[in-house]
Amino acid sequence: MKNFLEHTGIEPGRLHFSWISSAESTKFVDVVTKITDEVKMLDPANKKYVKTEPKVD
Amino acid sequence: MTEYTDKIKEISKRVLAEGRVEMVIGFRKGSVPMMNQPHLATSAESVDELVWDSNCGLNLANYITDKKGTIGIIAKGCDSRNIVTHVIENKIKRDQLYIIGVPCTGMIDHHKINAMFDSEILTVEESGDQITISGNGFSETKDKQELLQENCTVCTHRNPVEYDELAGNLVEEQKNVDQYASVTKVESLSADEKWNYFEDLLSPCIRCYACRNACPLCYCPTCFVDESRPQWVGKSQDPTDVKTFHLLRAYHCAGRCTDCGACERACPMGIKIREFTKKLNKDCQELYGWEAGLSLDERPPLDTFKTDDPDEFIK
């Protein structure tokens, strides 16, 4: 899935997978912090899979 | 490959007469050149309509899903792999089928041939490995090898993997073909270039779903694109919706696609839809050493769990 989405042009670093048990609160915090940090470093203008107003020719 | 026709007719008549099968699924001549259509023959007279040539690119495994009764089916390499996939996925029982195997030397690409000529093509005739294309005021003979569908040029399973009887001698398999050349090319691009490549690729898509209908893997009673409660994907022509459809469609074929090329053949816009499924095939090959539809005794990788399954993507 990750390979495939990145193959079609999603930047590496946008998509994250993790396995966290409901008892692993500290792991959850760590992972989410890491993900938000990583995603913030990416170009915010690079909006993919966001629908825009239809183009009128 | 036209010489298979007589043998196919002979076998079909015999298995029908013996009562081994209730119908034989094959091809008959279409109403326009290069467009053979599926044909379900139930009597000796209708068997006479069966043909075999280089225009049998559709995948007949598409027509056996959940069928009752006994069926004879004519299967080239890719069809036979899809039949195996159907059996593995419990869409048909192996003993319901009588598989008439056809060693294949590739199917010709009607998109490619139509693009070569400005005016309408009226007849396409085949003799050995020469194809003669003619229309009003022109006639040209070409090597079949030049006209093959792209998936046929990189095919490594021309002979059927599962059959009860063969309609011809086994052919030599192609070696030293780079099955994934087009994927490797895209892999070397940057993220933005990849994005633009696929935007361009899909821009002609009219969401007709011909690719889905032609695909033997797409047998869900209600496809996710047709469902409205819940509505998984927007029904518009917005590039986001178009892309979502194609990505999900391809992902549903992961580990199952045999690269038969029926989707590309059916596409009225000539989109290279295999670019998506090819990548997934390549991943399956690299991660699990898996090629779909080669054995009745092996479960597909996305259906099994092994402790050494690759898990680099998950943290």
Short mmCIF file of N, CA and C in Angstrom, two decimals, chain A residues 1-12 15-20 27 31 34-35 38 46-55, chain B residues 183-184 186-187 191-192 194-195 198 234-236 238-241 243-244 246-248 250-251 275-277 279-280 283 287 313-315:
data_model
loop_
_atom_site.label_atom_id
_atom_site.label_comp_id
_atom_site.label_asym_id
_atom_site.label_seq_id
_atom_site.Cartn_x
_atom_site.Cartn_y
_atom_site.Cartn_z
N MET A 1 0.84 -1.20 0.00
CA MET A 1 0.00 0.00 0.00
C MET A 1 0.88 1.25 0.00
N LYS A 2 1.85 1.27 0.93
CA LYS A 2 2.74 2.43 1.03
C LYS A 2 3.54 2.55 -0.26
N ASN A 3 4.12 1.41 -0.66
CA ASN A 3 4.88 1.38 -1.91
C ASN A 3 4.06 1.92 -3.06
N PHE A 4 2.83 1.47 -3.12
CA PHE A 4 1.98 1.76 -4.26
C PHE A 4 1.60 3.24 -4.28
N LEU A 5 1.19 3.78 -3.14
CA LEU A 5 0.81 5.20 -3.12
C LEU A 5 2.02 6.08 -3.42
N GLU A 6 3.18 5.67 -2.89
CA GLU A 6 4.35 6.48 -3.17
C GLU A 6 4.77 6.34 -4.63
N HIS A 7 4.47 5.19 -5.20
CA HIS A 7 4.76 4.99 -6.63
C HIS A 7 3.93 5.94 -7.48
N THR A 8 2.71 6.23 -7.04
CA THR A 8 1.85 7.09 -7.86
C THR A 8 1.99 8.55 -7.49
N GLY A 9 2.95 8.90 -6.67
CA GLY A 9 3.28 10.31 -6.50
C GLY A 9 2.99 10.93 -5.15
N ILE A 10 2.57 10.13 -4.16
CA ILE A 10 2.46 10.66 -2.80
C ILE A 10 3.88 10.74 -2.24
N GLU A 11 4.22 11.90 -1.63
CA GLU A 11 5.61 12.03 -1.17
C GLU A 11 5.89 11.05 -0.04
N PRO A 12 7.10 10.51 -0.03
CA PRO A 12 7.47 9.66 1.11
C PRO A 12 7.40 10.54 2.36
N LEU A 15 2.68 9.21 4.48
CA LEU A 15 1.89 8.06 4.90
C LEU A 15 2.66 7.25 5.93
N HIS A 16 2.01 7.01 7.06
CA HIS A 16 2.68 6.28 8.15
C HIS A 16 1.81 5.13 8.62
N PHE A 17 2.44 4.06 8.99
CA PHE A 17 1.73 2.93 9.58
C PHE A 17 2.37 2.60 10.92
N SER A 18 1.53 2.29 11.90
CA SER A 18 2.08 1.84 13.16
C SER A 18 1.10 0.93 13.86
N TRP A 19 1.63 0.06 14.66
CA TRP A 19 0.79 -0.86 15.43
C TRP A 19 0.95 -0.48 16.90
N ILE A 20 -0.15 0.04 17.49
CA ILE A 20 -0.05 0.51 18.87
C ILE A 20 -1.20 -0.10 19.69
N LYS A 27 3.90 5.07 23.59
CA LYS A 27 4.26 4.81 22.19
C LYS A 27 3.36 5.65 21.28
N VAL A 31 4.78 8.24 18.54
CA VAL A 31 4.54 8.05 17.11
C VAL A 31 3.84 9.28 16.52
N LYS A 34 6.16 12.19 16.21
CA LYS A 34 7.10 11.99 15.09
C LYS A 34 6.41 12.24 13.75
N ILE A 35 5.18 11.74 13.64
CA ILE A 35 4.46 11.91 12.37
C ILE A 35 4.18 13.39 12.11
N GLU A 38 7.31 15.14 11.07
CA GLU A 38 7.73 14.79 9.71
C GLU A 38 6.85 15.45 8.66
N ASN A 46 1.76 21.38 -1.36
CA ASN A 46 1.66 20.17 -2.15
C ASN A 46 0.40 19.39 -1.77
N LYS A 47 -0.74 19.90 -2.20
CA LYS A 47 -1.99 19.29 -1.77
C LYS A 47 -2.47 18.28 -2.80
N LYS A 48 -2.37 17.02 -2.41
CA LYS A 48 -2.85 15.99 -3.31
C LYS A 48 -4.08 15.35 -2.69
N TYR A 49 -4.93 14.83 -3.53
CA TYR A 49 -6.19 14.26 -3.05
C TYR A 49 -7.04 15.27 -2.33
N VAL A 50 -6.90 16.56 -2.69
CA VAL A 50 -7.81 17.57 -2.16
C VAL A 50 -8.60 18.07 -3.35
N LYS A 51 -9.92 18.00 -3.26
CA LYS A 51 -10.72 18.44 -4.39
C LYS A 51 -10.74 19.95 -4.46
N THR A 52 -10.67 20.46 -5.66
CA THR A 52 -10.74 21.91 -5.85
C THR A 52 -12.02 22.23 -6.62
N GLU A 53 -12.29 23.52 -6.74
CA GLU A 53 -13.46 23.92 -7.54
C GLU A 53 -13.25 23.42 -8.97
N PRO A 54 -14.30 22.98 -9.64
CA PRO A 54 -14.13 22.53 -11.01
C PRO A 54 -13.58 23.64 -11.89
N LYS A 55 -12.69 23.26 -12.81
CA LYS A 55 -12.12 24.25 -13.71
C LYS A 55 -13.15 24.61 -14.78
N VAL B 183 7.55 -0.06 -15.16
CA VAL B 183 7.46 0.29 -13.73
C VAL B 183 8.79 0.85 -13.24
N THR B 184 9.88 0.19 -13.63
CA THR B 184 11.19 0.65 -13.20
C THR B 184 11.43 2.08 -13.65
N VAL B 186 9.18 4.46 -14.11
CA VAL B 186 8.43 5.39 -13.26
C VAL B 186 9.05 5.45 -11.86
N GLU B 187 9.56 4.33 -11.38
CA GLU B 187 10.15 4.32 -10.03
C GLU B 187 11.33 5.28 -9.92
N ALA B 191 8.85 12.28 -6.72
CA ALA B 191 7.44 12.19 -6.31
C ALA B 191 6.54 13.06 -7.20
N ASP B 192 6.99 14.28 -7.46
CA ASP B 192 6.15 15.19 -8.27
C ASP B 192 6.03 14.70 -9.71
N LYS B 194 6.24 11.65 -10.68
CA LYS B 194 5.35 10.49 -10.66
C LYS B 194 3.89 10.94 -10.65
N TRP B 195 3.64 11.92 -9.79
CA TRP B 195 2.26 12.43 -9.68
C TRP B 195 1.78 12.92 -11.04
N PHE B 198 1.07 10.14 -13.63
CA PHE B 198 -0.22 9.45 -13.49
C PHE B 198 -1.40 10.38 -13.75
N GLY B 234 -16.27 9.51 -4.92
CA GLY B 234 -17.11 10.44 -5.67
C GLY B 234 -17.33 9.96 -7.09
N LYS B 235 -18.46 10.30 -7.66
CA LYS B 235 -18.78 9.79 -8.99
C LYS B 235 -18.45 10.78 -10.10
N SER B 236 -17.76 11.85 -9.74
CA SER B 236 -17.53 12.91 -10.73
C SER B 236 -16.29 12.63 -11.60
N ASP B 238 -13.85 14.68 -11.51
CA ASP B 238 -12.76 15.37 -10.83
C ASP B 238 -11.54 14.45 -10.78
N PRO B 239 -10.36 14.99 -11.09
CA PRO B 239 -9.16 14.14 -11.13
C PRO B 239 -8.96 13.34 -9.84
N THR B 240 -9.36 13.91 -8.71
CA THR B 240 -9.22 13.18 -7.44
C THR B 240 -10.08 11.93 -7.44
N ASP B 241 -11.32 12.06 -7.92
CA ASP B 241 -12.21 10.90 -7.96
C ASP B 241 -11.73 9.85 -8.96
N LYS B 243 -8.71 9.33 -9.97
CA LYS B 243 -7.52 8.66 -9.46
C LYS B 243 -7.87 7.69 -8.33
N THR B 244 -8.78 8.11 -7.47
CA THR B 244 -9.19 7.22 -6.37
C THR B 244 -9.76 5.93 -6.94
N HIS B 246 -9.09 4.51 -9.82
CA HIS B 246 -8.04 3.67 -10.41
C HIS B 246 -7.13 3.05 -9.36
N LEU B 247 -6.80 3.81 -8.33
CA LEU B 247 -5.93 3.25 -7.30
C LEU B 247 -6.63 2.12 -6.57
N LEU B 248 -7.89 2.32 -6.23
CA LEU B 248 -8.61 1.27 -5.50
C LEU B 248 -8.84 0.05 -6.37
N ALA B 250 -7.00 -0.98 -8.79
CA ALA B 250 -5.74 -1.70 -8.90
C ALA B 250 -5.43 -2.44 -7.60
N TYR B 251 -5.68 -1.77 -6.49
CA TYR B 251 -5.33 -2.41 -5.23
C TYR B 251 -6.17 -3.66 -4.97
N GLU B 275 -0.24 0.07 -15.91
CA GLU B 275 0.81 0.73 -15.15
C GLU B 275 0.59 0.59 -13.64
N PHE B 276 -0.67 0.55 -13.23
CA PHE B 276 -0.96 0.41 -11.79
C PHE B 276 -0.79 -1.03 -11.33
N THR B 277 -1.47 -1.93 -12.02
CA THR B 277 -1.42 -3.33 -11.58
C THR B 277 -0.02 -3.92 -11.73
N LYS B 279 2.79 -2.43 -11.13
CA LYS B 279 3.58 -2.08 -9.94
C LYS B 279 3.26 -3.05 -8.80
N LEU B 280 1.98 -3.36 -8.64
CA LEU B 280 1.59 -4.27 -7.56
C LEU B 280 2.11 -5.69 -7.82
N ASP B 283 5.74 -5.63 -6.88
CA ASP B 283 5.90 -5.70 -5.42
C ASP B 283 5.66 -7.11 -4.91
N LEU B 287 8.44 -8.92 -2.88
CA LEU B 287 8.25 -9.10 -1.44
C LEU B 287 7.90 -10.54 -1.08
N PHE B 313 7.44 -1.26 6.50
CA PHE B 313 6.61 -0.06 6.40
C PHE B 313 5.96 0.32 7.73
N ILE B 314 5.91 -0.61 8.65
CA ILE B 314 5.14 -0.38 9.88
C ILE B 314 6.11 -0.13 11.04
N LYS B 315 5.77 0.93 11.85
CA LYS B 315 6.69 1.27 12.94
C LYS B 315 6.09 0.90 14.28
#
